[in-house]
Coordinates of C-alpha atoms and ligand atoms in Angstrom, one line a residue:
M45 CA -35.5 97.6 7.3
K46 CA -34.2 97.4 3.8
T47 CA -35.2 94.5 1.6
K48 CA -31.6 93.3 1.3
E49 CA -31.3 93.2 5.1
I50 CA -34.6 91.3 5.4
I51 CA -33.4 88.7 2.9
R52 CA -30.1 88.3 4.7
K53 CA -31.9 87.7 8.0
A54 CA -34.4 85.3 6.4
Q55 CA -31.6 83.3 4.9
K56 CA -29.8 83.2 8.3
F57 CA -32.9 81.8 10.0
A58 CA -34.0 79.4 7.4
D59 CA -30.5 77.9 6.7
S60 CA -30.4 75.9 9.9
F61 CA -33.5 74.1 9.1
R62 CA -33.1 73.4 5.3
V63 CA -32.4 69.8 4.3
T64 CA -31.3 69.4 0.7
G65 CA -29.5 66.1 0.6
G66 CA -31.1 63.4 2.5
K67 CA -28.6 60.7 3.1
K68 CA -27.1 62.0 6.3
F69 CA -30.4 63.3 7.6
R70 CA -31.5 62.1 11.1
L71 CA -34.6 63.4 12.7
K72 CA -33.0 63.1 16.2
D73 CA -30.6 65.9 15.2
F74 CA -33.5 68.3 15.0
D75 CA -34.9 69.5 18.3
P76 CA -38.6 70.5 18.2
A77 CA -38.0 73.0 20.9
N78 CA -35.1 74.7 19.2
T79 CA -35.4 78.5 19.0
L80 CA -31.8 79.2 18.0
G81 CA -31.1 80.5 21.5
I82 CA -33.8 83.1 21.3
K83 CA -35.6 83.3 24.7
S84 CA -39.3 83.5 25.0
E85 CA -38.9 87.1 26.4
F86 CA -38.1 88.0 22.9
K87 CA -41.5 86.8 21.6
P88 CA -42.7 90.4 21.1
R89 CA -39.6 91.1 19.0
A90 CA -40.3 87.9 17.0
K91 CA -43.8 89.1 16.4
E92 CA -42.4 92.4 15.0
A93 CA -39.9 90.6 12.8
L94 CA -42.8 88.4 11.5
A95 CA -44.8 91.5 10.6
V96 CA -41.8 92.9 8.7
G97 CA -41.4 89.5 7.0
V98 CA -45.1 89.3 6.1
Q99 CA -44.9 92.7 4.4
A100 CA -41.8 91.7 2.5
L101 CA -43.5 88.5 1.4
A102 CA -46.5 90.5 0.1
D103 CA -44.1 92.7 -2.0
F104 CA -42.5 89.7 -3.5
Q105 CA -45.9 88.1 -4.2
D106 CA -47.0 91.2 -6.0
K107 CA -44.0 90.9 -8.4
L108 CA -44.5 87.1 -8.7
Y109 CA -48.1 87.8 -9.8
A110 CA -47.2 90.6 -12.2
Q111 CA -44.4 88.6 -13.8
D112 CA -46.7 85.6 -14.2
K113 CA -43.9 83.1 -14.9
W114 CA -42.9 81.3 -11.7
A115 CA -45.3 79.4 -9.6
V116 CA -44.6 78.5 -6.0
L117 CA -45.9 75.4 -4.2
L118 CA -45.5 75.2 -0.4
I119 CA -46.3 71.8 1.1
F120 CA -47.1 71.4 4.8
Q121 CA -46.8 68.1 6.6
A122 CA -47.0 67.4 10.3
M123 CA -48.5 65.4 13.1
D124 CA -51.8 66.7 14.4
A125 CA -51.7 69.9 16.5
A126 CA -48.3 70.8 15.2
G127 CA -49.7 74.2 14.0
K128 CA -50.0 73.8 10.2
D129 CA -53.1 75.8 10.0
S130 CA -51.9 78.7 12.2
A131 CA -48.5 78.8 10.4
I132 CA -50.3 79.1 7.1
K133 CA -52.7 81.7 8.4
H134 CA -50.0 83.9 10.0
V135 CA -47.4 83.7 7.3
M136 CA -49.7 84.3 4.4
S137 CA -51.8 87.0 6.2
G138 CA -50.4 89.8 4.1
V139 CA -50.6 88.2 0.6
N140 CA -53.1 89.1 -2.0
P141 CA -55.8 86.3 -1.9
Q142 CA -56.1 86.6 -5.7
G143 CA -52.6 85.2 -6.1
C144 CA -52.7 82.5 -3.5
D145 CA -54.7 79.3 -3.0
V146 CA -54.8 76.7 -0.2
H147 CA -55.8 73.1 -0.6
S148 CA -56.3 70.6 2.2
F149 CA -55.9 66.9 1.4
K150 CA -58.0 64.6 3.6
T151 CA -58.8 61.0 3.5
P152 CA -59.3 60.4 -0.3
S153 CA -62.8 60.2 -1.7
A154 CA -64.2 57.3 -3.8
E155 CA -63.6 59.4 -6.9
E156 CA -60.0 60.1 -5.8
L157 CA -59.3 56.5 -5.0
D158 CA -60.3 55.7 -8.6
H159 CA -57.2 57.5 -9.8
D160 CA -53.5 57.4 -9.2
Y161 CA -52.5 59.2 -6.0
L162 CA -51.0 62.3 -7.7
W163 CA -54.2 63.0 -9.6
R164 CA -56.0 65.0 -7.0
C165 CA -52.9 67.1 -6.3
M166 CA -52.0 67.7 -9.9
K167 CA -55.5 69.1 -10.6
V168 CA -54.9 72.0 -8.1
L169 CA -51.2 72.8 -8.8
P170 CA -50.7 76.6 -8.6
N171 CA -51.0 78.7 -11.8
R172 CA -48.0 80.7 -12.9
G173 CA -47.8 83.8 -10.8
H174 CA -49.5 82.1 -7.9
I175 CA -48.5 80.7 -4.5
G176 CA -50.2 77.4 -3.9
I177 CA -50.3 75.9 -0.4
F178 CA -50.9 72.2 0.2
N179 CA -52.1 71.5 3.7
R180 CA -51.0 67.8 3.6
S181 CA -50.3 66.4 0.2
Y182 CA -49.2 63.4 -1.8
Y183 CA -46.6 62.8 0.9
E184 CA -49.4 61.3 3.0
E185 CA -49.0 58.3 0.7
T186 CA -45.6 57.6 2.4
L187 CA -46.8 58.5 5.9
V188 CA -50.3 57.6 7.0
V189 CA -50.5 54.9 4.3
R190 CA -47.2 53.5 5.3
V191 CA -48.1 53.4 9.0
H192 CA -51.5 51.8 8.1
P193 CA -50.7 49.6 5.1
D194 CA -54.3 48.4 5.0
L195 CA -55.1 51.7 3.4
L196 CA -53.1 50.5 0.4
E197 CA -55.7 47.9 -0.2
K198 CA -58.4 50.5 -0.5
Q199 CA -56.4 52.2 -3.2
K200 CA -57.6 49.7 -5.8
L201 CA -54.0 49.0 -7.0
P202 CA -53.5 45.8 -9.0
E203 CA -52.1 43.2 -6.6
P204 CA -48.8 42.5 -8.4
L205 CA -47.9 46.2 -7.9
I206 CA -48.2 46.0 -4.1
T207 CA -44.7 44.8 -3.2
K208 CA -42.0 45.6 -0.6
K209 CA -40.6 48.1 -3.1
I210 CA -43.7 50.3 -3.1
W211 CA -42.3 53.0 -0.7
A212 CA -39.0 53.2 -2.6
Q213 CA -41.0 53.5 -5.8
R214 CA -43.2 56.2 -4.4
F215 CA -40.1 58.2 -3.3
E216 CA -38.7 57.9 -6.8
D217 CA -41.9 58.9 -8.4
I218 CA -42.2 61.9 -6.1
R219 CA -38.6 63.0 -6.8
H220 CA -39.3 62.8 -10.5
F221 CA -42.6 64.6 -10.2
E222 CA -41.0 67.4 -8.3
Q223 CA -38.1 67.6 -10.8
Y224 CA -40.6 67.9 -13.5
L225 CA -42.3 70.7 -11.7
A226 CA -39.0 72.5 -11.1
N227 CA -38.2 72.1 -14.8
N228 CA -41.5 73.8 -15.6
G229 CA -41.0 76.8 -13.3
V230 CA -43.0 75.5 -10.3
V231 CA -40.8 76.0 -7.3
V232 CA -41.5 73.4 -4.6
R233 CA -40.7 73.9 -0.9
K234 CA -41.7 71.4 1.7
F235 CA -42.2 72.0 5.4
F236 CA -42.3 69.4 8.2
L237 CA -43.5 71.1 11.3
H238 CA -41.7 69.1 13.9
V239 CA -43.6 69.0 17.2
S240 CA -42.6 66.8 20.2
K241 CA -44.9 64.2 21.6
K242 CA -45.0 66.0 24.9
E243 CA -46.1 69.3 23.3
Q244 CA -48.7 67.6 21.2
K245 CA -50.2 66.2 24.4
R246 CA -50.3 69.6 26.0
R247 CA -52.1 71.0 22.9
F248 CA -54.6 68.1 22.8
L249 CA -55.4 68.7 26.5
E250 CA -55.9 72.4 25.8
R251 CA -58.3 71.5 23.0
I252 CA -60.3 69.4 25.4
E253 CA -60.3 71.9 28.3
N254 CA -60.9 75.1 26.4
A255 CA -64.5 75.1 25.0
D256 CA -63.5 77.4 22.1
K257 CA -61.0 74.8 21.0
N258 CA -63.2 71.7 21.4
W259 CA -64.1 71.8 17.7
K260 CA -60.4 71.2 16.8
F261 CA -60.2 68.1 18.8
S262 CA -60.8 64.7 17.2
A263 CA -60.5 61.4 19.0
S264 CA -58.9 59.8 16.0
D265 CA -55.9 62.2 16.4
T266 CA -55.1 60.6 19.7
A267 CA -55.2 57.2 18.1
E268 CA -52.5 58.3 15.6
R269 CA -50.4 59.4 18.6
G270 CA -50.3 55.7 19.5
H271 CA -48.2 55.2 16.3
W272 CA -45.8 58.1 17.1
D273 CA -42.6 56.2 16.6
E274 CA -43.8 54.6 13.3
Y275 CA -44.7 58.1 12.1
M276 CA -41.4 59.6 13.0
A277 CA -39.6 56.7 11.2
A278 CA -41.8 57.3 8.2
Y279 CA -41.1 61.1 8.3
E280 CA -37.4 60.5 8.6
D281 CA -37.3 58.1 5.7
M282 CA -39.5 60.4 3.6
I283 CA -37.2 63.4 4.1
R284 CA -34.0 61.3 3.5
N285 CA -35.5 60.2 0.2
T286 CA -37.1 63.3 -1.1
A287 CA -35.0 66.3 0.1
T288 CA -33.1 67.7 -2.9
E289 CA -31.3 70.9 -3.8
E290 CA -34.2 71.9 -6.0
S291 CA -37.0 70.9 -3.7
P292 CA -35.7 71.0 -0.1
W293 CA -37.5 70.1 3.1
Y294 CA -37.5 72.6 6.0
V295 CA -37.6 70.7 9.3
V296 CA -39.2 73.5 11.4
P297 CA -39.2 73.3 15.2
A298 CA -42.9 73.4 16.2
D299 CA -43.0 73.4 20.0
N300 CA -43.0 77.2 20.0
K301 CA -45.6 78.6 17.6
W302 CA -44.0 82.0 17.4
F303 CA -40.7 80.5 16.3
T304 CA -42.4 78.2 13.8
R305 CA -44.0 81.1 12.1
V306 CA -40.7 83.1 11.9
I307 CA -38.9 80.1 10.3
V308 CA -41.7 79.4 7.8
A309 CA -41.9 83.1 6.8
A310 CA -38.1 83.2 6.5
A311 CA -38.0 80.2 4.3
V312 CA -40.7 81.6 2.0
I313 CA -38.9 84.9 1.8
E314 CA -35.6 83.2 1.0
T315 CA -37.4 81.2 -1.7
L316 CA -39.1 84.2 -3.4
A317 CA -35.9 86.2 -3.1
S318 CA -34.0 83.5 -5.0
L319 CA -36.2 83.9 -8.1
G320 CA -35.0 87.4 -9.1
L321 CA -38.5 88.7 -9.3
H322 CA -39.2 92.1 -10.9
Y323 CA -42.1 93.9 -12.4
P324 CA -42.4 93.3 -16.2
E325 CA -40.5 96.0 -18.1
V326 CA -42.4 98.1 -20.5
G327 CA -41.0 98.2 -24.1
E328 CA -40.3 101.4 -26.0
E329 CA -43.5 101.1 -28.1
Q330 CA -45.7 100.6 -25.0
R331 CA -44.0 103.6 -23.3
Q332 CA -44.9 105.8 -26.3
Q333 CA -48.5 104.5 -26.2
L334 CA -48.7 105.3 -22.5
A335 CA -47.4 108.8 -23.1
A336 CA -49.9 109.3 -25.9
T337 CA -52.8 108.1 -23.7
K338 CA -51.7 110.3 -20.9
A339 CA -51.7 113.3 -23.2
R340 CA -55.2 112.5 -24.4
L341 CA -56.5 112.0 -20.8
L342 CA -55.0 115.4 -19.8
K343 CA -56.8 117.2 -22.7
K344 CA -60.3 116.1 -21.6
Ligands
LIG578 P1 -57.0 69.7 11.3 O1 -57.1 68.5 12.2 O2 -56.0 70.8 11.8 O3 -58.3 70.3 10.9 P2 -56.0 67.9 9.3 O4 -55.1 68.2 8.2 O5 -55.5 67.1 10.4 O6 -56.4 69.3 9.9 P3 -58.2 66.2 9.3 O7 -59.5 66.2 8.6 O8 -58.2 66.1 10.8 O9 -57.4 67.4 8.8 O10 -57.3 64.9 8.8 C1 -57.1 64.6 7.5 C2 -56.7 63.1 7.6 O11 -56.7 62.7 6.3 C3 -55.4 62.9 8.2 O12 -55.5 62.0 9.3 C4 -54.6 62.3 7.1 O13 -53.6 61.4 7.5 C5 -55.6 61.8 6.2 N1 -55.1 61.6 4.8 C6 -54.7 62.6 4.0 N2 -54.3 62.1 2.9 C7 -54.5 60.7 2.9 C8 -54.3 59.7 2.0 N3 -53.7 59.8 0.8 N4 -54.7 58.4 2.4 C9 -55.2 58.2 3.6 N5 -55.4 59.2 4.5 C10 -55.1 60.4 4.2
LIG579 MG1 -56.6 66.5 12.2

């Protein structure tokens, strides 16, 4: 398949799930089981399409790295067992590890809590030419911390700053931060892997029943499940307040892993394709130098 055709298909797939303006956004309009009408019999075809996509992505990344100007930051947020790890693993499987880094953000350490919440994320923003992946991110500050406001107290914020306005302020700060990144050539794309409560239950049970998956299971994950509706409300409000033209959210259906991967790959391809990437051009002087070096090499 030609690159142009791959880009066109990627745009077609990713378009349905991109949210750029938040005000009309309702999570209930997005079905976690949506596969755009593609039946599961077509799973093998989807796998083939993913392989083509992964190759295209690797080609784009090579140019991104060579050009060394843009940086790309992909942020993944989701409830447990939505498939963040496997989406990252499959979609990025073809890229050169030298130009890609993944960071997971867990419960903040004592050192991290001694700083503002963006600090730990800013330290590991991707270099120019790189793709950086955040497995969870500063968005947790509007999700888990919002669902469990007692976490705010551990953040050592001065009391007068903890007010009802804190979530609106965090959204505003995040919007400004991402605008700042965009203005500096760091392209931010955010993914919410949208799994249903029913499918999460199935995956948790699988983790318990399958010995090889036991390690993935954590009892605290089921506790968070008890706050499902609060999390969904927090996700909805977060997307409404932080989806912009420059840093959109993709609300990716996550009940079918094969489909999740296709959509994430499509969104990354669409993003890289929009940057007009190309290998750096060699100037006349450098071309002459190359010709002279070639001549010398051939003589020896
Ligand atoms: P997996 O379970 O697939 O290995 P994970 O991303 O769920 O990956 P865990 O170690 O299970 O990793 O969970 C990380 C936990 O850290 C999550 O429950 C998340 O809500 C929590 N966390 C992340 N950022 C913050 C934060 N800023 N404040 C409080 N808790 C946070
Ligand atoms: Mg977990």
